[in-house]
XYZ file of N, CA and C in Angstrom:
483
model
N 0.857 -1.182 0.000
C 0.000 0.000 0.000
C 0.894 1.234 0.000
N 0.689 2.384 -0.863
C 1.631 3.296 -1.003
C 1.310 4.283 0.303
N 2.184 4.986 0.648
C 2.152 5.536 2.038
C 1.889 7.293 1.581
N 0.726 7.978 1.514
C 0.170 9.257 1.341
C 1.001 10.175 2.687
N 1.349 11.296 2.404
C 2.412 11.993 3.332
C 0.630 13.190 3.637
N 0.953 13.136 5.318
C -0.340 14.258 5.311
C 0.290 15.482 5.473
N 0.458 16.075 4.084
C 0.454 18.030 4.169
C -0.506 18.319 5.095
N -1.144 18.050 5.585
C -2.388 19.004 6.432
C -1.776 18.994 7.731
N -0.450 18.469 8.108
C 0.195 18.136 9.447
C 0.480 20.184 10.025
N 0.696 20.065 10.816
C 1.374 21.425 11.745
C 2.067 21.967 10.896
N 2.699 23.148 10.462
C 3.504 23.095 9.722
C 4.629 23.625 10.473
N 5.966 23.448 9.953
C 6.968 23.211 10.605
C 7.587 24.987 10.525
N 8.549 25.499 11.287
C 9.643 26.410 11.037
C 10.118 26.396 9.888
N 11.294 27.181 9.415
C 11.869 27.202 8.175
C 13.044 26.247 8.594
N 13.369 24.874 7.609
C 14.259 24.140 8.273
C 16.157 24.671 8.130
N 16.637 23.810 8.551
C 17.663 24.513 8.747
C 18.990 23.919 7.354
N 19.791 24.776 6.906
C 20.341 24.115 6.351
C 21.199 22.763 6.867
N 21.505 21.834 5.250
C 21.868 20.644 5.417
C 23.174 20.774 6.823
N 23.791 21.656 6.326
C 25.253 21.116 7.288
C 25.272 22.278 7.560
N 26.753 22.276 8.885
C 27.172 23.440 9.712
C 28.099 24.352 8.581
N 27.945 25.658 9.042
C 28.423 26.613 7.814
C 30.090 26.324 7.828
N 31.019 26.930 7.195
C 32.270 26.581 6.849
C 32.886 27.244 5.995
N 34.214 27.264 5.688
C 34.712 28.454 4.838
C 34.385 27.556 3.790
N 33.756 26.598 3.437
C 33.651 26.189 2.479
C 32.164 26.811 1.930
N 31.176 27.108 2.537
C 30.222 27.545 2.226
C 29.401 28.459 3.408
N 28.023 29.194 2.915
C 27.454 29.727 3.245
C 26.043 29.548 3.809
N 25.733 30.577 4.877
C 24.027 29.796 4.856
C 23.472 31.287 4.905
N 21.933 31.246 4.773
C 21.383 32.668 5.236
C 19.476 32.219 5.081
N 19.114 32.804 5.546
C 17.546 32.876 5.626
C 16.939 34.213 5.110
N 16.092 33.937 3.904
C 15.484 35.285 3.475
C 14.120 35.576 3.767
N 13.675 36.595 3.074
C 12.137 36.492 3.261
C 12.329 35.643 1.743
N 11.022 34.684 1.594
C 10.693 34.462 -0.044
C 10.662 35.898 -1.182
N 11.727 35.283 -2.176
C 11.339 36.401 -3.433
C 10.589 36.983 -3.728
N 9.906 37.906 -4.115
C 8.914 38.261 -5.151
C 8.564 37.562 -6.371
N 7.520 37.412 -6.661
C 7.263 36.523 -7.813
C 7.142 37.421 -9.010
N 7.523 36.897 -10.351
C 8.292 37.347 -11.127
C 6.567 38.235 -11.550
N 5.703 38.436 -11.242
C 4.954 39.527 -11.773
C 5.620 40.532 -10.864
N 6.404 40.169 -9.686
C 6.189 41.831 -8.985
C 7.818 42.457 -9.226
N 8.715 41.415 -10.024
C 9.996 41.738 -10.258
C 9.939 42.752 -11.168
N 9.594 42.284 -12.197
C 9.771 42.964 -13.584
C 8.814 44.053 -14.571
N 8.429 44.734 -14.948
C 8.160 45.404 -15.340
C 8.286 45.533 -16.956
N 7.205 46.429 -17.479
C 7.701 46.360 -19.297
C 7.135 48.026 -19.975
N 8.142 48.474 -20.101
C 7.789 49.646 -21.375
C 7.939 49.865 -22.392
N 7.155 49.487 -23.239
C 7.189 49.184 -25.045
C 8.880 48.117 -24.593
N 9.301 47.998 -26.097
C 10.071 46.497 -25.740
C 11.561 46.516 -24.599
N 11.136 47.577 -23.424
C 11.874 47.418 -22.645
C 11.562 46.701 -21.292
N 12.279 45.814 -20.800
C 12.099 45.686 -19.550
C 12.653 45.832 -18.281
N 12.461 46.050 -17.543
C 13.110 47.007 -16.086
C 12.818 46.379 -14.770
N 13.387 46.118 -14.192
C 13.486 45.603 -12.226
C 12.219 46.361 -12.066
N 11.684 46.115 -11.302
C 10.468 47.141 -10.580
C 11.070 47.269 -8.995
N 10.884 48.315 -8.573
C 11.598 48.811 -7.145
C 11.461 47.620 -5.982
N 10.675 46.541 -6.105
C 10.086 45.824 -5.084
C 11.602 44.777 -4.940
N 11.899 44.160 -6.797
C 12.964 43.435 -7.570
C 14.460 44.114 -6.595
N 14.302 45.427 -6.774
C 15.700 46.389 -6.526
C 16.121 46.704 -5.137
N 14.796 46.457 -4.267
C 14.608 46.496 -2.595
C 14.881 44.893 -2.287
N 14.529 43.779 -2.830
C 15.093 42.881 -2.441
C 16.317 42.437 -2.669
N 17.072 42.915 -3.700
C 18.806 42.364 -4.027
C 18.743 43.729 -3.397
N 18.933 44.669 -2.755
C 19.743 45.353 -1.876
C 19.482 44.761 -0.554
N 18.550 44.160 -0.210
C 17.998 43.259 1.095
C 19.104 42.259 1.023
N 19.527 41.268 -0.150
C 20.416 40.017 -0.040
C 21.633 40.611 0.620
N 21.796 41.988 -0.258
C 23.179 41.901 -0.188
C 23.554 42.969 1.206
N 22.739 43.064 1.802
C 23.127 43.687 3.145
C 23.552 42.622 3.937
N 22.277 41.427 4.240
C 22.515 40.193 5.044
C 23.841 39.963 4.674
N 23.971 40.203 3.673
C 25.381 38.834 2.883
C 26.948 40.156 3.709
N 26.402 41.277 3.565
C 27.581 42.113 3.999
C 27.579 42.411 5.628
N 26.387 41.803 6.259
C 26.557 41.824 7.795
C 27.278 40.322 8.164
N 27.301 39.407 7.336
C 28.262 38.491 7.362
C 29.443 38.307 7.417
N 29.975 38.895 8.121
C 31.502 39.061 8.054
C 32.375 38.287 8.263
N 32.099 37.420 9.290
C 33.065 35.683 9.366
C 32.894 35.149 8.050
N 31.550 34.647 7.855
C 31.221 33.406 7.168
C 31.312 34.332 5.343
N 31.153 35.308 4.831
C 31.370 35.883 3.517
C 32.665 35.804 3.591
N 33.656 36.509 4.615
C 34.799 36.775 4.013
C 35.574 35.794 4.502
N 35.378 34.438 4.836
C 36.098 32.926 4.238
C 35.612 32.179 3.177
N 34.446 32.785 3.162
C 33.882 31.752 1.840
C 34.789 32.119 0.692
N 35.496 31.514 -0.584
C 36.309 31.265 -1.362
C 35.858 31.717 -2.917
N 36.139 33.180 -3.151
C 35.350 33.630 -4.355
C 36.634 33.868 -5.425
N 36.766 33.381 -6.685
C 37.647 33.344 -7.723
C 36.675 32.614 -9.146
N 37.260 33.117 -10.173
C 36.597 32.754 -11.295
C 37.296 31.143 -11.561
N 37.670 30.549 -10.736
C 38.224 29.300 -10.717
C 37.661 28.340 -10.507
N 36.419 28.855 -9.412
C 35.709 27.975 -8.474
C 34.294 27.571 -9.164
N 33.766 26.403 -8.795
C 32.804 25.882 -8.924
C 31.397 26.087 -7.812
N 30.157 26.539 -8.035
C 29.440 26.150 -6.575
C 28.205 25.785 -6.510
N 27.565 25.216 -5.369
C 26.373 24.448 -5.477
C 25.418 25.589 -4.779
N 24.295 25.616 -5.554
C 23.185 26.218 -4.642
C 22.462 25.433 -4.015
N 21.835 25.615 -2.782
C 20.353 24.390 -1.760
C 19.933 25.540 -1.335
N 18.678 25.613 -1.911
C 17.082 26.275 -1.405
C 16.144 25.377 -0.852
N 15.736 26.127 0.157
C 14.320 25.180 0.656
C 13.562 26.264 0.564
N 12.339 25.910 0.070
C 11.538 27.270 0.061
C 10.360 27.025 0.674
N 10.229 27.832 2.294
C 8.879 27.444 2.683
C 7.774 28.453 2.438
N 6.184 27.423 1.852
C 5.186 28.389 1.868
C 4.224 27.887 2.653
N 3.262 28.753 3.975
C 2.819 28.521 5.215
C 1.637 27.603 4.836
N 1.311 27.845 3.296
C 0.577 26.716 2.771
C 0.113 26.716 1.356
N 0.267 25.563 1.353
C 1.051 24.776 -0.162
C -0.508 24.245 -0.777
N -1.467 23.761 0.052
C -2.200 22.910 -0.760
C -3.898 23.981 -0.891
N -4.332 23.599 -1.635
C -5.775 23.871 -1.874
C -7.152 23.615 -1.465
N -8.114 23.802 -1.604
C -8.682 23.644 -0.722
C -9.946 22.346 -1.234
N -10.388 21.065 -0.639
C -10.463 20.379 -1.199
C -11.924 20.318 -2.603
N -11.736 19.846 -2.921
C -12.673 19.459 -4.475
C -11.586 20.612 -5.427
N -10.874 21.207 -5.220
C -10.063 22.192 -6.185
C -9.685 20.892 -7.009
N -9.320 21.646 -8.354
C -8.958 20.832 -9.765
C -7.809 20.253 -9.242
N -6.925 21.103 -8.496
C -5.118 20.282 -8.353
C -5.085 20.433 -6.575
N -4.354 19.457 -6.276
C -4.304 19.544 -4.959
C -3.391 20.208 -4.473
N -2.463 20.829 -5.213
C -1.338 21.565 -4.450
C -1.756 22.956 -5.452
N -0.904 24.208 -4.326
C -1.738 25.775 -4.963
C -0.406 25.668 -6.305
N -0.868 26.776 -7.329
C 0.154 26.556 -8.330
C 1.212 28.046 -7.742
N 2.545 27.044 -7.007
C 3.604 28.525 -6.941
C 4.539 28.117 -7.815
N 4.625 29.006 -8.492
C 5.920 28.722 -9.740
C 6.918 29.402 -8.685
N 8.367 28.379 -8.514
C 9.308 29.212 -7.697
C 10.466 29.162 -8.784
N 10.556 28.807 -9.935
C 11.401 28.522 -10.785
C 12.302 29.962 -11.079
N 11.152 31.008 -11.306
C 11.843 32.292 -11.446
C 12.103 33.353 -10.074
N 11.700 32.895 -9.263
C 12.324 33.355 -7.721
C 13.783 32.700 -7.612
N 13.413 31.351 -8.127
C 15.053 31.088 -7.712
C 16.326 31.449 -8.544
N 15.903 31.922 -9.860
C 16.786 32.497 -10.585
C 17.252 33.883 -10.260
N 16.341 34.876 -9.811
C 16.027 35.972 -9.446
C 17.183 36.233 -8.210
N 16.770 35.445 -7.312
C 17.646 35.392 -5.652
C 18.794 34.769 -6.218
N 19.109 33.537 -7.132
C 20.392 33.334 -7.314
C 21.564 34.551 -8.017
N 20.824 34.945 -9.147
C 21.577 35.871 -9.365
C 21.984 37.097 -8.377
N 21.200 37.846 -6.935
C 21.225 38.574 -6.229
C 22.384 38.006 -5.222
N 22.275 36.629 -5.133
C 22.839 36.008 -4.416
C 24.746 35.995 -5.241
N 24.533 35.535 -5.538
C 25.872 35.630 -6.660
C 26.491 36.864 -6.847
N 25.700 38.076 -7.044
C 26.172 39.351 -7.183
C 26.659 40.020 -5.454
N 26.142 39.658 -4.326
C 26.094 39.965 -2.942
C 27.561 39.321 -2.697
N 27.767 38.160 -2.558
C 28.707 37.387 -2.560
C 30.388 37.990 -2.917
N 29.860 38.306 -4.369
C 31.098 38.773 -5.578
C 31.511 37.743 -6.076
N 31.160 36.613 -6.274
C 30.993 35.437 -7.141
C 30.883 36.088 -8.871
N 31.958 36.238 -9.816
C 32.495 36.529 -10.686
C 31.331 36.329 -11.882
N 30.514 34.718 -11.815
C 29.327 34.520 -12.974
C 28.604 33.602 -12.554
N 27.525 34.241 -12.777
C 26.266 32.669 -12.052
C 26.753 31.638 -12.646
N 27.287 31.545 -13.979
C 27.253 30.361 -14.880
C 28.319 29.441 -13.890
N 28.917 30.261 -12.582
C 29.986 29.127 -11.991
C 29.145 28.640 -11.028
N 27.480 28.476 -11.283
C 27.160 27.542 -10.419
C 26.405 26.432 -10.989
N 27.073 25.478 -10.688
C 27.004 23.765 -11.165
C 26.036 23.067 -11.037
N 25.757 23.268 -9.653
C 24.455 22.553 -8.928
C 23.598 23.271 -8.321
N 22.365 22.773 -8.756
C 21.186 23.520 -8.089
C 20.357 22.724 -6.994
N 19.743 22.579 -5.940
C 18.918 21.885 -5.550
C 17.813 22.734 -4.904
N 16.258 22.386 -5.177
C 15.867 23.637 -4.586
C 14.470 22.421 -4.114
N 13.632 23.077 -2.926
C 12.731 22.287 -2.551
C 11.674 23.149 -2.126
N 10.227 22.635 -2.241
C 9.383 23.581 -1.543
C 8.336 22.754 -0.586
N 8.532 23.643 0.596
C 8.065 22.610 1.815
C 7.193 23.555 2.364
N 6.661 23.106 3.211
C 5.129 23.590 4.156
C 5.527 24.341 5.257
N 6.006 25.528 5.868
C 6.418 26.038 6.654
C 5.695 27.019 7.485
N 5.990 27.131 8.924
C 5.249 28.505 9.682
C 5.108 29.369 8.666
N 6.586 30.073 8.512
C 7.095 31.754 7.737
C 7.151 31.395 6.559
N 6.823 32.366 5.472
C 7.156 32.307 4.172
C 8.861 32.512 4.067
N 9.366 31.877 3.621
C 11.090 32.039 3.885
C 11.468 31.054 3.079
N 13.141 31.653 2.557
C 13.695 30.775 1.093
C 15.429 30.381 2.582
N 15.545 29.202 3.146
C 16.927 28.568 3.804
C 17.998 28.478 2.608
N 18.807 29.037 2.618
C 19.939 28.865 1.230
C 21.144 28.452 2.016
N 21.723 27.512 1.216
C 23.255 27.130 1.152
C 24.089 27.284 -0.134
N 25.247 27.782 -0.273
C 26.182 28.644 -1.168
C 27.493 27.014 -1.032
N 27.679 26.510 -1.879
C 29.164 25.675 -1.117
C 29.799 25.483 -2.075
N 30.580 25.314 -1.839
C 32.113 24.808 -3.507
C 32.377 23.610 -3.265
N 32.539 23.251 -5.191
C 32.009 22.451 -4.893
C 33.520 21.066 -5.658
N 33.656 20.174 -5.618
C 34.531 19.671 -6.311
C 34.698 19.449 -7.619
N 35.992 19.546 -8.331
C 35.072 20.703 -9.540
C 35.606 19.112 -10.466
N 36.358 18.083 -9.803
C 36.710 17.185 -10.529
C 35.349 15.988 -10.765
N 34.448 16.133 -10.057
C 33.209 16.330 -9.900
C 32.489 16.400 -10.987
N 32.874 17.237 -11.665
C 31.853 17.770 -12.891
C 32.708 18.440 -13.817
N 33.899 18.125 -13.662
C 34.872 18.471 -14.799
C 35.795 17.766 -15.945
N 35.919 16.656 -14.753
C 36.798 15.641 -15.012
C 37.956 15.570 -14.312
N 38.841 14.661 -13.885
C 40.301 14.766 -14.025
C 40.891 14.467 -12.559
């Protein structure tokens, strides 16, 4: 008999990242992104941050600059490889019942691009493209809140050699 997980349980805190922080990597707790209607903006074929977009990457990158142990060991060079881990909690995920789908529809696909790049730029991480691995999850939580881990990663791993 397949075992049904009950979402309708308590819902939990924002969990904590996988491992203890390290000069090898980073941790931080945000509020959740803005969703990409409230990022972006369009005037005839231009498009533009909207202030909400421009208040939250100045939000990353304060946290990331009140970090002062854990940013300035973490290991930034255009050499390096790194993994992103998001957990993204929303205080509630599912719908309400007879609805067509049982879970609400949150697209977090472009939040997480959004915060990665903010994240990457806060940092001084040289090009998003030096990040390798993504893992991102969305779980049932008290607070609306995105748990991130930043880590480097072995680059023989995914390079070869």
């Amino acid at each position: 008999v397949p075992r049904v997980l009950n979402l309708r349980r308590k819902p939990k805190s924002p969990p904590k990242p996988s491992e203890k922080a390290s000069s090898s990597q980073v941790n931080y707790t945000f509020e959740l992104p803005p969703s990409v209607n409230d990022l972006y903006g369009k005037r005839g074929k231009r498009v533009f941050l909207k202030k909400t977009g421009v208040e939250y990457r100045e939000h990353v990158k304060r946290v990331v600059s009140q970090d002062i142990v854990g940013a300035s060991k973490f290991p930034v060079s255009p050499e390096v490889i790194y993994g992103l881990e998001l957990t993204l909690c929303f205080p509630n995920i599912l719908n309400k019942p007879g609805s067509k789908w049982r879970y609400k529809t949150i697209d977090v696909d472009n939040r997480i691009k959004f915060l990665q790049d903010a994240l990457t730029t806060a940092l001084g991480i040289p090009n998003d493209s030096q990040i390798f691995e993504n893992v991102a999850r969305k779980v049932l939580g008290k607070v609306a809140s995105v748990a991130v881990r930043v880590y480097v990663l072995d680059p023989k791993e995914f390079l070869g050699g």
